Amino acid sequence: MTQKILLSRMEAHPSDSQTLARYVDTGGYATLRKALKSMTPEEVTAEVKASNIRGRGGASFPTGVKWGFLPPDIRPRYLVVNGDESEPGTFKDRMLLERDPHQLLEGIILSAYALDVHESFVYIRGEYPKPARRLQRAIDEAYEAGYLGGNILGSGFDLDVVVHLGAGAYICGEETALLSSLEGRRGEPRLKPPFPAVEGLYSKPTIVNNVETISNVPWIVENGGAKYAAIGPETSSGTRVMSLSGHLKKPGDYEVVAGITWRELIYEVGGGILDDRELKAWVPGGASAPWFVPAEHLDTPVTIDDIAKQGSMIGSGAVIVMDDSTNVVGAAHRLVRFFSHESCGQCTPCREGTTWLERILLRILDGYGRPEDIGLLLDVSDNISPGLTWPPAMTTICPLGPSSTAPVVSMMKYFRDEVEAMISGAPISIGGVSRG
Amino acid sequence: MINHWSSENQERAKELLEQYPEKRSAVMPLLYVAALEHGYVSEDAMREVAGLTGLTSAQVQSVASFYTMYKREPVGKYLVSVCTSISCYLRGADAVLEAIEDETGILDGETTPDGKISVEHVECSGACGGAPAVSVNWELVEGLAPDKARDLIKWLRDAEPSVIFGDEMQMLFGGQQSFDWGPKEIEGAIAALPAFDPYGTAGGEK
Ligand SMILES: Cc1cc2nc3c(=O)[nH]c(=O)nc-3n(C[C@H](O)[C@H](O)[C@H](O)COP(=O)(O)O)c2cc1C
Ligand code: SF4
Ligand code: FES
């Protein structure tokens, strides 16, 4: 099935899909008009629940269920849209913000109406000034046209939307860190519970949703939640924008319906492996996800649950492909270095553990690996996340620390012989090129 | 209010303080405005932001030091940030960084003696489909081969553009993109800060 929800406008109107004129011309804000006139907030919420949509930010949590956690009688409530997008491999929210900001904005207004929210913040990573400018211009246009501000379209509903730029910290994508940052503090995660829906921004009930999640809301309300739920498998409903990168002929953002196989995604959608080399491994859902390999996973379906059952996650929908020339120790080191840089430092296992893992991997890469480093890597990983299971056991405030073990454990599981050869200094052949 | 700030930035500061339910939330945007005034997030800049938000200087310092984009030392007119995270690494980012270091004669983390160019490696820039990715003053260029990276540096040095536009760099030096960028963007960066109109850091149409 080639259903398009999120990318249809930008593909049909590449030259001006970001403008209000084009948005309205292609049916935009008609849903909002209809909802404000003839639907109650409860009815809008019911459609989102019925859609079975699960969050696109990483945790795949059902959006309708999250919305249901708001305590009924505390006001104000806030809606915070997560546009921090910093998980290596992920670049979908950037496109949604740049190319179709009104789609997101209409989703925000509909969601705010459903949730009785009158002030919403969009947190965009500091490295994304262009997406922020595009969204800000859309917001300015929307105020001008009466889609934002007081008494929206004469309905009596008020909403303000503010764009807040981050300043370079991956951890601010984690929702409680994001709220700390938005409050003008260091972006340090907080222990949950309390969950943000109960105690979030300024200790008020707050819904945090990803840019892509909210961008789906106009279609869901327009066409009905049931119709959205009918797209794709029951527990992976709707479409998803997947970011394909690495050794592919056609990297890019693609809107796909869950249920296609990895083979189809990598060889058809992504155009196959660069220079027709062999596929070695891929990361199925952003840097935090355990790797997949062709022998075990190539013909399995791309759905949230199938990936989870096989010990990984769809995460942010970012697929990073490695061909047979890839040095797995190099790749694992690059991934671990990221977590080590981005650790906020609150929890000892994460702060110390990621630093250790990075150093050991670098030592092996530099040719100074010791035989005991294999055991040491696994031991340090086990100290960060006991049992080395997925989803990982938690010893820390947030999942960043445990996620850092995924590349190491994956490397050991599938390519231990390569790591051992590298340590022993034995000549090895990676993708037909001998090293060592 | 801080009288040595431009009247525009004083106005901006007022608006930023009003746009949040609590003043403290304006710390991050105000640090950008202050950095524009001072050229970087200096001690004075942090003191001024503290004054505006009712926090202590120590509190503002603790916030500023958490985020990598608040530069507490002067940086060059052009901040060249090379992504070396996984997807860019797989597509040759290390060679791009080396070419840039070689062309500028400085190492990762340094600024050229004439104060024009700073080079740093950064984590994923959200341009993984257009790897390897580099940004100048946070405006992106995607699919940048090492020899084009050298040309980019020469261009910065010789042409000294006053506003950095991503589309212009992409056209001159770029390659594979993460996605179709669509129409040309009308604003660009006037400093080594994210170019965003409400912060006064964006410059207009080319
Ligand atoms: C370390 C870490 C980083 C995260 N980064 C992001 C991010 O950049 N964007 C995002 O939407 N969610 C991110 N998340 C997930 C958020 O915590 C949160 O679950 C999500 O924004 C909720 O939105 P959703 O339900 O619509 O997916 C991150 C989580 C963790 C633990
Ligand atoms: S796990 Fe790491 S990033 Fe998360 S709160 Fe602890 S130290 Fe910070
Ligand atoms: S890994 Fe370089 S832009 Fe994402």
Tab-separated table of C-alpha atoms in Angstrom, chain A residues 47 101 219 239 333 366 385:
chain	number	residue	atom	x	y	z
A	47	GLU	CA	-10.854	10.183	17.045
A	101	PRO	CA	4.685	23.626	8.985
A	219	TRP	CA	-5.764	13.761	8.791
A	239	THR	CA	2.034	5.708	8.035
A	333	HIS	CA	32.806	3.470	18.783
A	366	ASP	CA	44.012	2.145	17.605
A	385	SER	CA	22.214	-2.259	32.190
